[in-house]
């Protein structure tokens, strides 16, 4: 491997903006990224892969490359004159108490709380009206806050608890079992758990899922045979019983196990991709019972939401793209015996249960509506929400006399409400005290036409009084995949952006779940271009209607949204000033060879499927569509060196291509967070630093030499 040397190419960044003078230029000397003669052949077509060596996350050469790239990137970011101002404002606004919805377990009510700038939320509990006490403090798990709490589950009686931890942002987990009353650790830590929750069987033990530890790098090597185990308390992990997934016929990429609330049934879901699952059930009260199939194909998504005795309540999109709830007897549970109890509607269903009722949340153009039903499917009432936005929660145990839900939108911080299911009344339980006035901001939902005429909804949020003159810094954020729905929610970082006169726009692209399975399927495989066209049309709408202009537009997205940004900026580099792809899937020919990436084939297809699929993927794969001599927008690629979901090699290779082929003055940098993963569990301190860098980079490359609104910094002293 060649030794990394400073590149000879100097990129001069000159800010052009409202200031009449030109600021001092920032000169970037990119490290030279070595090339190798690696070639893959797909259907007799040779494809060069010169940066293949960056896939080896354990090599000293890759480690050296990361250090050189970060040195270059942070050298640039440190010269942005208002970077520290942004960080200070983010810290100040972030510094307020945040609370999660309480849940009752045994004799205690548990809740998550962050005092303000704590790296991780702390779990508290209270008995009756007594003063809350700390139950778990993840900030004590590691000195730098990079070990996070990734799950917490109690037994039905609340006497035992098991919690999962993630180290450095990895998807690999460890499980620790506690006596919940005394908070004492009961036995040795379980290791090597992945893509799994914990589901207790009485007080005897619990079920969890994992893969065999891969050969090679545990952060990038392929994992595709998930297995469910049963851990009996008091026994070593090596004696855990393999329940499902160990044979060739049981081989699936994602398997989950859940025990019903009454501890009567074990339900197992098995999938080969992120869409569609088989469903199995076992009667835990019969020691001789075997797993029995409910659904034997992966043509639909199905899960058991609850049961009453042997009567199962199943949520399904089988012959119901927007989902419905059916009932069936567990002794004869095949789909031909299903009976609709809450039929499909024109809106997408997301149900929950609590207090002996079923609560159905529907997305109406990505906005929440909630209805309450009894277990016979009779409508009790519509729950009139506090406003227009997103509601979540409405869940608890059958015997709960009350429980909690939260409500938020793009310009309203989340508040918690206490709900009485018997009379439908609720009261404000907690509201954040934050240095941000929602009354000064507005959100509007509109619809625009995509390239093929499809109407796409978009919510645009900004400070009241903003003039539509084409000069507003604007972030266009989207996802567009995996049936994921983007619904209105408050973000502290976005509040800081809007304080500075920024506009935040979120379109609900095809490929998402906002309008059910049909909407999702309209953006997969050979229809993936629909997603990019929807995003491009959103940008064109914002520009045509003077919300912004090319010079003030940034596009942003993460994971599948990072792919969205990468594909859009390579197809239409003329459309935006700044591109911000985060932890993106950038190499569409090889994504399925890393970790559990093969499970994304429902959305993407793979290069091995057919020659048509190969050519389609190669036609938009960001890594393969960076063209020499093209002027790409100012680009800040972001990723984490411990990301084992979308491995950082995707971002590494994309950044290397951009740095080699960029024409003109726009910087193409990569910011690699060390000891960090795909995003979940990232310490608050790191998150604040990331946003200060992202917003600073964006505004600077839109021509700003100082913050547009400096009044929010009146109390800041260097």
XYZ file of C-alpha atoms in Angstrom:
718
model
C 0.000 0.000 0.000
C 1.312 3.413 -0.924
C 2.146 5.804 1.844
C -0.284 8.710 2.145
C 1.195 11.950 0.897
C -0.207 15.490 0.837
C -1.897 16.159 -2.485
C -0.721 18.899 -4.766
C -4.249 20.034 -5.510
C -5.149 23.197 -3.637
C -8.800 24.171 -3.507
C -9.487 27.795 -2.705
C -12.828 28.483 -1.130
C -13.992 32.029 -1.652
C -17.120 33.215 0.061
C -19.465 35.343 -2.009
C -22.284 36.821 -0.024
C -23.895 39.926 1.298
C -20.474 41.206 2.430
C -18.818 43.243 -0.311
C -15.312 42.127 0.588
C -13.999 38.612 0.079
C -12.887 36.744 3.178
C -9.559 35.060 3.523
C -9.585 31.904 1.378
C -9.435 28.474 2.957
C -6.898 26.309 1.177
C -7.435 22.558 1.253
C -4.649 20.089 0.490
C -6.381 16.757 0.037
C -4.491 13.609 0.966
C -3.776 11.422 -2.049
C -5.841 8.232 -1.799
C -3.965 5.237 -3.205
C -5.589 3.158 -5.943
C -5.524 -0.601 -6.458
C -6.216 -2.658 -9.577
C -9.336 -4.382 -8.291
C -11.958 -5.333 -10.873
C -15.312 -7.073 -10.443
C -17.137 -8.713 -13.332
C -20.923 -8.574 -13.500
C -22.583 -10.320 -16.448
C -19.372 -9.991 -18.504
C -19.064 -6.293 -17.625
C -15.891 -5.291 -15.800
C -16.249 -2.657 -13.065
C -13.152 -1.112 -11.533
C -13.033 -0.704 -7.754
C -9.822 1.276 -7.128
C -10.602 2.088 -3.507
C -11.503 -1.456 -2.444
C -8.714 -1.385 0.148
C -10.725 1.124 2.191
C -13.210 -1.662 2.963
C -10.668 -3.200 5.349
C -11.550 -1.308 8.511
C -8.810 -3.109 10.468
C -5.847 -2.256 8.246
C -3.218 0.305 9.338
C -3.516 1.896 5.880
C -7.232 2.586 6.370
C -6.561 3.892 9.859
C -3.919 6.244 8.479
C -6.303 7.402 5.727
C -8.986 8.203 8.300
C -6.534 10.257 10.356
C -5.327 12.222 7.315
C -8.864 12.913 6.097
C -9.979 14.082 9.542
C -6.892 16.271 9.843
C -7.795 17.909 6.532
C -11.492 18.260 7.332
C -11.086 19.656 10.821
C -8.366 21.959 9.579
C -10.972 23.416 7.227
C -13.807 23.524 9.764
C -11.683 25.261 12.385
C -11.257 28.206 10.023
C -15.001 28.852 9.714
C -15.351 32.103 11.685
C -18.686 31.377 13.370
C -18.250 27.666 14.126
C -17.754 28.302 17.856
C -20.803 30.591 17.896
C -22.943 27.792 16.495
C -21.613 25.297 19.004
C -22.325 27.700 21.863
C -25.878 28.340 20.698
C -26.518 24.614 20.255
C -25.246 23.965 23.787
C -27.365 26.742 25.241
C -30.574 25.648 23.509
C -29.881 21.958 24.193
C -29.481 22.634 27.882
C -33.017 22.009 29.153
C -34.601 19.092 30.980
C -35.977 16.365 28.703
C -38.330 13.616 29.799
C -39.562 10.359 28.295
C -43.076 9.006 28.800
C -43.372 7.099 32.116
C -44.151 3.357 32.130
C -45.359 1.341 35.123
C -43.473 -1.829 35.994
C -44.250 -3.650 39.233
C -44.347 -1.237 42.152
C -42.517 1.514 40.284
C -43.037 4.028 37.525
C -39.951 4.304 35.324
C -38.962 7.167 33.037
C -35.989 8.495 31.101
C -34.629 11.957 31.885
C -31.774 14.138 30.695
C -30.907 17.205 32.794
C -29.808 19.057 29.676
C -26.329 18.300 28.365
C -25.853 14.809 29.771
C -24.366 12.559 27.094
C -26.962 9.842 27.740
C -30.468 9.797 29.222
C -30.696 8.486 32.796
C -33.390 5.984 33.876
C -35.270 7.068 37.007
C -38.019 5.378 38.977
C -40.521 6.376 41.625
C -42.783 4.391 43.951
C -46.109 6.155 44.334
C -45.547 9.784 45.353
C -42.028 9.190 46.628
C -39.105 11.177 45.261
C -37.655 9.603 42.091
C -34.344 7.792 42.344
C -31.767 6.847 39.716
C -32.248 3.302 38.469
C -29.624 3.244 35.689
C -27.160 5.938 34.678
C -25.598 5.127 31.286
C -23.257 8.108 31.710
C -21.338 5.915 34.143
C -20.868 3.141 31.565
C -17.843 4.841 29.958
C -15.716 7.926 30.526
C -16.490 9.507 27.140
C -20.202 8.675 26.982
C -19.847 6.368 23.964
C -21.314 3.322 25.714
C -25.074 3.714 25.573
C -28.197 2.031 26.888
C -29.764 0.193 23.941
C -32.787 -1.426 25.598
C -34.418 -2.112 28.973
C -37.004 -4.827 29.624
C -38.775 -5.929 32.815
C -40.571 -9.070 33.826
C -44.355 -8.825 34.110
C -44.161 -8.369 37.899
C -41.319 -5.859 37.593
C -39.000 -7.797 39.901
C -36.323 -8.495 37.286
C -34.820 -6.386 34.519
C -32.397 -6.916 31.652
C -30.727 -4.103 29.793
C -28.675 -3.967 26.611
C -25.623 -1.791 26.056
C -23.911 -0.651 22.849
C -20.205 0.194 22.854
C -18.917 2.800 20.421
C -22.210 2.877 18.525
C -21.953 -0.739 17.372
C -25.068 -2.838 16.672
C -23.494 -5.663 18.698
C -24.945 -5.645 22.217
C -24.261 -6.989 25.691
C -27.034 -7.910 28.136
C -26.922 -7.389 31.903
C -29.528 -8.881 34.266
C -30.611 -7.093 37.437
C -32.655 -7.680 40.520
C -34.887 -4.651 39.857
C -35.668 -4.053 43.526
C -32.049 -3.997 44.744
C -30.448 -3.002 41.392
C -27.857 -5.745 41.951
C -26.364 -7.574 38.969
C -27.479 -11.191 39.126
C -25.132 -13.102 36.809
C -22.480 -12.864 34.108
C -22.982 -10.470 31.202
C -24.329 -11.990 27.997
C -22.386 -11.003 24.860
C -22.662 -10.986 21.064
C -26.346 -10.069 20.805
C -27.423 -8.231 17.648
C -30.655 -6.831 16.162
C -32.586 -8.055 19.156
C -34.765 -7.095 22.031
C -35.248 -9.141 25.186
C -38.524 -10.895 25.891
C -39.050 -12.473 29.298
C -40.712 -15.829 29.880
C -42.129 -15.347 33.357
C -39.270 -14.919 35.806
C -37.411 -17.953 34.519
C -35.446 -16.507 31.625
C -35.745 -14.666 28.334
C -35.451 -14.928 24.560
C -32.984 -12.977 22.437
C -31.534 -13.083 18.911
C -28.050 -12.974 17.427
C -25.692 -14.156 14.720
C -22.628 -16.330 14.981
C -19.631 -14.014 15.353
C -18.321 -13.541 11.787
C -14.844 -14.415 10.619
C -12.822 -11.296 9.959
C -14.036 -7.883 11.042
C -17.088 -7.933 13.305
C -17.869 -4.422 12.069
C -18.069 -5.248 8.356
C -18.161 -9.023 7.762
C -21.411 -10.461 6.422
C -23.994 -11.736 8.917
C -27.029 -13.412 7.390
C -28.224 -16.261 9.640
C -30.070 -14.895 12.652
C -30.858 -17.247 15.541
C -33.211 -17.103 18.522
C -31.938 -18.361 21.877
C -33.512 -18.914 25.264
C -31.425 -17.946 28.281
C -32.422 -19.613 31.528
C -31.439 -17.518 34.533
C -28.587 -18.947 36.565
C -27.018 -20.819 33.652
C -24.001 -19.817 31.502
C -24.683 -18.328 28.087
C -22.924 -21.205 26.349
C -25.795 -23.445 27.499
C -28.513 -21.187 26.070
C -31.072 -23.186 24.088
C -31.259 -22.607 20.338
C -34.959 -22.102 19.601
C -35.090 -21.189 15.913
C -32.749 -20.351 13.042
C -30.123 -23.065 13.328
C -31.017 -25.230 10.327
C -30.833 -24.488 6.575
C -34.632 -24.424 6.312
C -34.827 -21.993 9.251
C -32.140 -19.673 7.855
C -33.347 -16.039 7.867
C -31.525 -12.721 8.168
C -33.788 -11.221 10.827
C -35.600 -13.230 13.493
C -37.399 -11.828 16.503
C -39.029 -13.566 19.472
C -41.740 -12.131 21.717
C -43.764 -13.542 24.579
C -47.366 -12.360 24.885
C -48.270 -10.170 27.860
C -50.000 -13.088 29.635
C -46.938 -15.358 29.121
C -49.113 -17.846 27.240
C -47.501 -17.780 23.786
C -44.099 -17.402 22.178
C -44.367 -15.636 18.817
C -41.477 -15.721 16.334
C -41.126 -13.511 13.269
C -38.646 -14.521 10.537
C -37.618 -12.371 7.565
C -35.153 -12.580 4.710
C -35.301 -8.832 4.105
C -36.600 -5.666 5.721
C -40.077 -6.266 4.228
C -42.251 -9.343 4.641
C -42.100 -11.975 7.376
C -43.146 -15.461 8.339
C -44.932 -15.899 11.666
C -44.794 -18.827 14.105
C -46.380 -19.509 17.486
C -45.801 -21.889 20.400
C -48.047 -22.542 23.381
C -45.754 -22.036 26.384
C -48.293 -23.619 28.730
C -47.915 -26.945 26.903
C -44.402 -28.345 27.431
C -44.834 -30.637 24.413
C -45.942 -27.951 21.951
C -43.869 -27.116 18.887
C -43.586 -23.952 16.852
C -46.603 -23.803 14.543
C -46.677 -21.632 11.407
C -49.265 -18.868 11.150
C -47.868 -17.298 7.968
C -45.497 -19.413 5.859
C -44.465 -16.891 3.192
C -42.822 -13.474 3.250
C -45.346 -11.720 1.006
C -46.724 -9.582 3.835
C -45.789 -7.956 7.140
C -47.522 -9.472 10.174
C -47.230 -9.338 13.953
C -49.285 -10.313 16.985
C -50.273 -7.188 18.878
C -52.103 -8.967 21.729
C -54.199 -11.943 22.724
C -57.175 -12.714 24.916
C -56.859 -16.355 25.888
C -56.419 -18.250 22.626
C -57.780 -15.373 20.540
C -54.918 -13.669 18.713
C -54.981 -10.087 17.454
C -52.738 -9.749 14.383
C -51.694 -6.587 12.533
C -51.158 -7.324 8.850
C -50.831 -5.757 5.421
C -51.796 -9.040 3.754
C -54.350 -8.026 1.117
C -54.448 -4.686 2.957
C -51.607 -2.340 1.897
C -52.509 0.198 4.615
C -52.762 -2.529 7.302
C -55.659 -3.877 9.314
C -56.218 -5.876 12.503
C -57.579 -9.415 12.318
C -58.450 -12.034 14.930
C -57.987 -15.793 14.830
C -57.876 -18.724 17.239
C -54.332 -19.805 18.069
C -55.290 -23.444 17.536
C -56.111 -22.791 13.886
C -54.303 -19.546 13.022
C -53.689 -19.728 9.242
C -54.693 -16.658 7.155
C -57.746 -18.385 5.675
C -59.301 -18.265 9.143
C -58.568 -14.593 9.838
C -61.495 -12.313 10.597
C -61.232 -8.547 10.192
C -61.903 -6.688 13.418
C -60.516 -3.260 12.460
C -60.589 -3.155 8.644
C -58.170 -1.373 6.357
C -58.847 2.300 5.644
C -57.429 4.757 3.131
C -54.825 5.788 5.739
C -51.876 3.829 7.155
C -52.513 2.092 10.480
C -50.072 1.956 13.428
C -51.870 0.412 16.441
C -51.024 -0.043 20.105
C -52.775 -1.449 23.163
C -53.222 -0.276 26.752
C -55.775 -0.184 29.529
C -57.794 -2.934 27.847
C -58.270 -0.993 24.598
C -56.799 -0.831 21.112
C -55.529 2.548 19.923
C -55.166 3.072 16.197
C -52.928 5.851 14.981
C -53.477 6.741 11.338
C -51.219 8.863 9.161
C -53.270 11.352 7.191
C -50.747 12.999 4.865
C -48.075 12.176 7.517
C -50.176 13.817 10.297
C -51.446 11.742 13.276
C -55.074 10.882 13.979
C -55.838 8.507 16.862
C -58.956 6.412 17.557
C -59.814 4.161 20.506
C -61.502 0.766 20.042
C -62.519 -2.038 22.358
C -61.350 -5.606 21.784
C -64.509 -6.389 19.798
C -63.597 -3.752 17.239
C -66.176 -1.216 18.420
C -65.150 2.418 18.020
C -65.142 4.151 21.398
C -63.935 7.618 20.389
C -61.522 9.676 18.386
C -58.789 11.050 20.627
C -58.672 14.773 19.892
C -54.951 15.566 19.874
C -53.427 18.812 21.217
C -52.651 20.039 17.702
C -51.496 19.084 14.208
C -48.421 16.888 14.401
C -47.247 13.479 15.589
C -48.592 11.503 18.552
C -46.831 8.473 20.001
C -47.324 6.222 22.988
C -50.899 5.205 23.830
C -49.533 1.965 25.208
C -49.462 0.084 28.468
C -50.541 -3.053 30.287
C -54.149 -4.259 30.163
C -54.704 -3.423 33.812
C -53.308 0.122 33.606
C -55.866 2.702 34.712
C -53.962 5.432 32.913
C -50.898 5.809 30.720
C -49.068 8.467 28.723
C -48.631 9.738 25.210
C -46.412 12.400 23.670
C -47.109 15.014 21.034
C -44.789 17.096 18.864
C -44.363 18.779 15.499
C -41.570 20.562 13.646
C -41.808 23.747 15.682
C -43.200 22.415 18.983
C -40.972 20.565 21.479
C -42.467 17.259 22.595
C -44.832 17.365 25.573
C -46.220 14.430 27.583
C -49.897 13.910 28.413
C -51.520 11.579 30.937
C -54.484 9.735 29.405
C -57.519 8.123 31.063
C -58.774 5.377 28.711
C -62.173 5.107 30.419
C -63.352 8.635 29.698
C -60.880 9.704 27.002
C -59.716 12.720 28.967
C -56.082 13.721 29.230
C -54.051 16.348 31.022
C -50.658 17.898 30.434
C -48.140 15.891 32.471
C -44.911 17.588 31.415
C -43.886 20.411 29.098
C -40.268 21.361 28.413
C -38.898 24.717 29.457
C -36.789 25.650 26.482
C -35.311 28.904 25.223
C -37.343 28.669 22.021
C -40.746 30.191 21.292
C -42.805 28.025 18.897
C -45.163 30.961 18.332
C -42.431 32.655 16.308
C -42.370 29.832 13.764
C -44.791 28.288 11.321
C -45.175 25.036 9.414
C -47.084 24.665 6.178
C -47.929 21.485 4.323
C -48.209 21.645 0.555
C -48.239 19.241 -2.367
C -46.066 19.414 -5.463
C -45.866 17.322 -8.626
C -42.999 14.928 -9.190
C -41.571 14.211 -12.645
C -44.315 11.693 -13.491
C -47.109 13.855 -12.071
C -47.397 12.080 -8.697
C -48.403 14.475 -5.924
C -45.863 14.535 -3.086
C -46.542 16.142 0.320
C -43.952 18.414 1.880
C -43.885 20.279 5.197
C -41.891 23.510 5.234
C -41.016 25.148 8.565
C -39.487 28.565 9.106
C -39.520 31.708 11.215
C -42.520 33.952 10.731
C -41.711 36.988 8.623
C -39.222 35.224 6.360
C -39.373 36.812 2.914
C -39.653 34.512 -0.077
C -36.913 36.223 -2.032
C -34.826 33.211 -3.019
C -32.070 34.036 -0.524
C -33.045 31.922 2.493
C -30.582 29.220 3.604
C -32.605 26.029 3.205
C -32.057 22.420 4.200
C -34.073 19.907 2.187
C -34.156 16.678 4.204
C -35.669 13.342 3.193
C -35.352 9.558 3.432
C -37.493 7.729 0.864
C -37.089 4.039 1.622
C -37.728 0.928 3.704
C -41.353 1.854 4.444
C -40.068 4.527 6.865
C -42.406 7.457 7.456
C -41.128 10.960 8.228
C -43.687 12.573 10.512
C -43.442 16.000 12.180
C -41.152 16.110 15.205
C -39.144 18.769 16.980
C -35.359 18.940 16.670
C -33.155 21.200 18.777
C -30.631 21.372 15.962
C -33.267 22.388 13.441
C -34.508 25.050 15.866
C -31.016 26.580 15.823
C -31.046 26.428 12.021
C -34.405 28.216 11.835
C -33.284 30.838 14.376
C -30.703 31.859 11.815
C -33.405 32.459 9.215
C -33.035 28.965 7.800
C -35.873 27.042 6.182
C -36.322 23.336 6.918
C -38.251 21.354 4.292
C -39.238 17.672 4.515
C -40.956 15.960 1.578
C -42.550 12.512 2.034
C -40.999 10.685 -0.909
C -42.086 7.418 -2.463
C -40.276 4.461 -0.939
C -41.452 5.611 2.496
C -44.479 4.339 4.378
C -46.630 7.470 4.574
C -49.251 6.016 2.220
C -48.785 2.325 2.877
C -47.264 -0.572 0.983
C -48.135 0.786 -2.461
C -46.241 4.004 -1.699
C -43.279 1.986 -0.445
C -43.253 -0.313 -3.459
C -43.374 2.659 -5.835
C -39.804 3.484 -4.751
C -37.974 0.152 -4.732
C -35.661 -1.755 -7.088
C -36.211 -0.581 -10.674
C -38.549 2.127 -9.387
C -35.887 3.675 -7.137
C -35.427 6.561 -9.570
C -38.921 7.712 -8.541
C -37.456 8.563 -5.128
C -34.670 10.666 -6.603
C -37.119 12.362 -8.972
C -39.405 13.203 -6.029
C -36.460 14.783 -4.186
C -35.279 16.724 -7.230
C -38.831 17.993 -7.812
C -38.973 19.190 -4.179
C -35.793 21.217 -4.722
C -37.150 22.641 -7.953
C -40.398 23.606 -6.214
C -38.563 25.441 -3.425
C -36.471 27.327 -5.971
C -39.369 28.135 -8.316
C -41.437 29.495 -5.437
C -38.598 31.645 -4.077
C -38.232 29.869 -0.760
C -34.599 29.576 -1.749
C -32.311 29.346 -4.766
C -29.553 27.075 -5.949
C -26.997 29.225 -4.114
C -28.784 28.789 -0.765
C -29.998 25.187 -0.983
C -28.481 22.253 0.924
C -29.709 18.666 0.614
C -29.361 16.323 3.551
C -30.162 12.724 4.470
C -28.789 9.782 6.429
C -28.383 6.054 5.757
C -30.812 5.352 2.886
C -31.201 9.141 2.912
C -27.436 9.384 2.430
C -27.858 7.325 -0.734
C -30.623 9.750 -1.725
C -28.263 12.712 -1.366
C -25.417 10.908 -3.150
C -27.592 9.926 -6.099
C -29.232 13.348 -6.346
C -25.992 15.340 -6.245
C -24.396 13.140 -8.919
C -27.479 13.333 -11.153
C -28.170 17.043 -10.652
C -25.015 18.744 -9.307
C -26.340 22.042 -10.652
C -29.351 22.044 -8.328
C -27.811 22.728 -4.906
C -24.966 24.605 -3.282
C -24.282 22.118 -0.475
C -24.672 18.342 -0.119
C -24.661 16.613 3.273
C -24.768 12.814 2.881
C -24.599 11.027 6.258
C -23.736 7.329 6.831
C -24.944 6.689 3.290
C -25.278 3.512 1.219
C -23.005 4.664 -1.599
C -21.705 1.496 -3.307
C -24.833 -0.139 -4.677
C -22.910 -2.988 -6.303
C -21.402 -4.250 -3.036
C -23.703 -3.084 -0.208
C -25.091 -6.607 0.239
C -21.674 -8.088 1.005
C -21.324 -6.227 4.321
C -22.877 -7.133 7.713
C -26.663 -7.562 7.267
C -26.805 -5.517 4.068
C -28.193 -8.410 2.029
C -31.432 -7.902 3.924
C -31.960 -4.618 2.083
C -32.488 -6.402 -1.230
C -36.271 -5.954 -1.088
C -35.731 -2.217 -1.510
C -32.645 -2.241 -3.711
C -32.225 -5.551 -5.517
C -28.632 -6.763 -5.926
C -26.072 -6.622 -8.732
C -26.146 -10.430 -8.927
C -29.905 -10.691 -9.539
C -30.111 -9.998 -13.287
C -28.190 -7.991 -15.856
C -31.044 -5.471 -15.828
C -30.798 -5.036 -12.047
C -27.023 -4.717 -12.230
C -27.225 -2.021 -14.907
C -29.951 -0.171 -13.010
C -27.952 -0.132 -9.775
C -24.763 0.892 -11.543
C -26.734 3.661 -13.245
C -27.379 5.505 -9.949
C -24.808 4.110 -7.481
C -23.123 7.270 -6.118
C -19.633 5.736 -6.009
C -19.909 4.753 -9.672
C -21.369 8.011 -10.980
C -18.855 10.626 -9.887
C -17.592 12.006 -13.195
C -14.266 13.733 -13.733
C -14.464 17.385 -14.714
C -17.842 17.953 -13.038
C -18.445 20.748 -10.550
C -20.168 19.128 -7.588
C -21.685 21.092 -4.694
C -19.694 21.770 -1.548
C -19.910 18.378 0.135
C -19.419 17.263 3.724
C -19.710 13.479 3.949
C -20.230 12.242 7.517
C -19.858 8.734 8.941
C -18.659 6.815 12.012
C -15.699 4.480 12.128
C -17.739 1.919 14.136
C -20.809 1.944 11.883
C -21.571 -1.743 11.389
C -24.942 -1.187 9.731
C -23.874 0.955 6.763
C -20.140 0.332 6.904
C -18.006 3.499 6.580
C -16.295 2.145 3.446
C -19.340 3.419 1.508
C -18.561 6.985 2.574
C -14.784 6.501 2.308
C -14.984 5.435 -1.342
C -17.457 8.166 -2.263
C -15.296 10.871 -0.700
C -12.193 9.541 -2.474
C -14.006 9.653 -5.830
C -15.185 13.218 -5.227
C -11.765 14.455 -4.169
C -10.138 12.977 -7.262
C -12.704 14.190 -9.808
C -14.128 17.460 -8.463
C -13.813 20.462 -10.768
C -13.888 23.993 -9.432
C -13.679 25.583 -6.014
C -16.208 23.646 -3.930
C -14.687 21.546 -1.106
C -15.352 17.812 -0.877
C -14.583 16.705 2.662
C -15.333 13.729 4.880
C -15.853 13.988 8.638
C -15.294 10.618 10.330
C -16.493 10.376 13.923
C -14.259 7.988 15.847
C -15.683 5.463 18.297
C -19.151 6.086 16.838
C -21.642 4.052 14.842
C -24.732 4.580 12.711
C -26.132 7.239 15.026
C -28.130 5.641 17.841
C -26.627 6.285 21.267
C -24.307 9.046 20.059
C -23.319 11.197 23.075
C -24.904 14.642 23.235
C -21.465 16.274 23.240
C -20.555 14.605 19.953
C -23.971 15.387 18.448
C -23.586 19.086 19.229
C -20.124 19.159 17.682
C -21.429 17.415 14.568
C -24.257 19.901 14.061
C -21.983 22.887 14.644
C -19.712 21.557 11.911
C -22.563 20.694 9.521
C -24.379 24.010 9.897
C -21.111 25.964 9.887
C -19.965 24.255 6.683
C -23.374 24.841 5.087
C -23.703 28.537 5.896
C -20.068 29.277 5.046
C -20.448 27.671 1.622
C -23.626 29.675 1.055
C -21.488 32.784 1.382
C -21.920 33.723 5.047
C -18.921 35.080 6.928
C -20.922 35.615 10.107
C -24.144 34.240 11.536
C -27.264 35.799 9.968
C -28.827 36.219 13.444
C -26.161 37.085 16.006
C -28.677 38.356 18.567
C -29.040 34.866 20.059
C -25.366 35.066 21.091
C -25.715 38.138 23.295
C -24.665 36.203 26.403
C -21.746 34.412 24.749
C -18.268 35.288 25.954
C -15.250 33.701 24.300
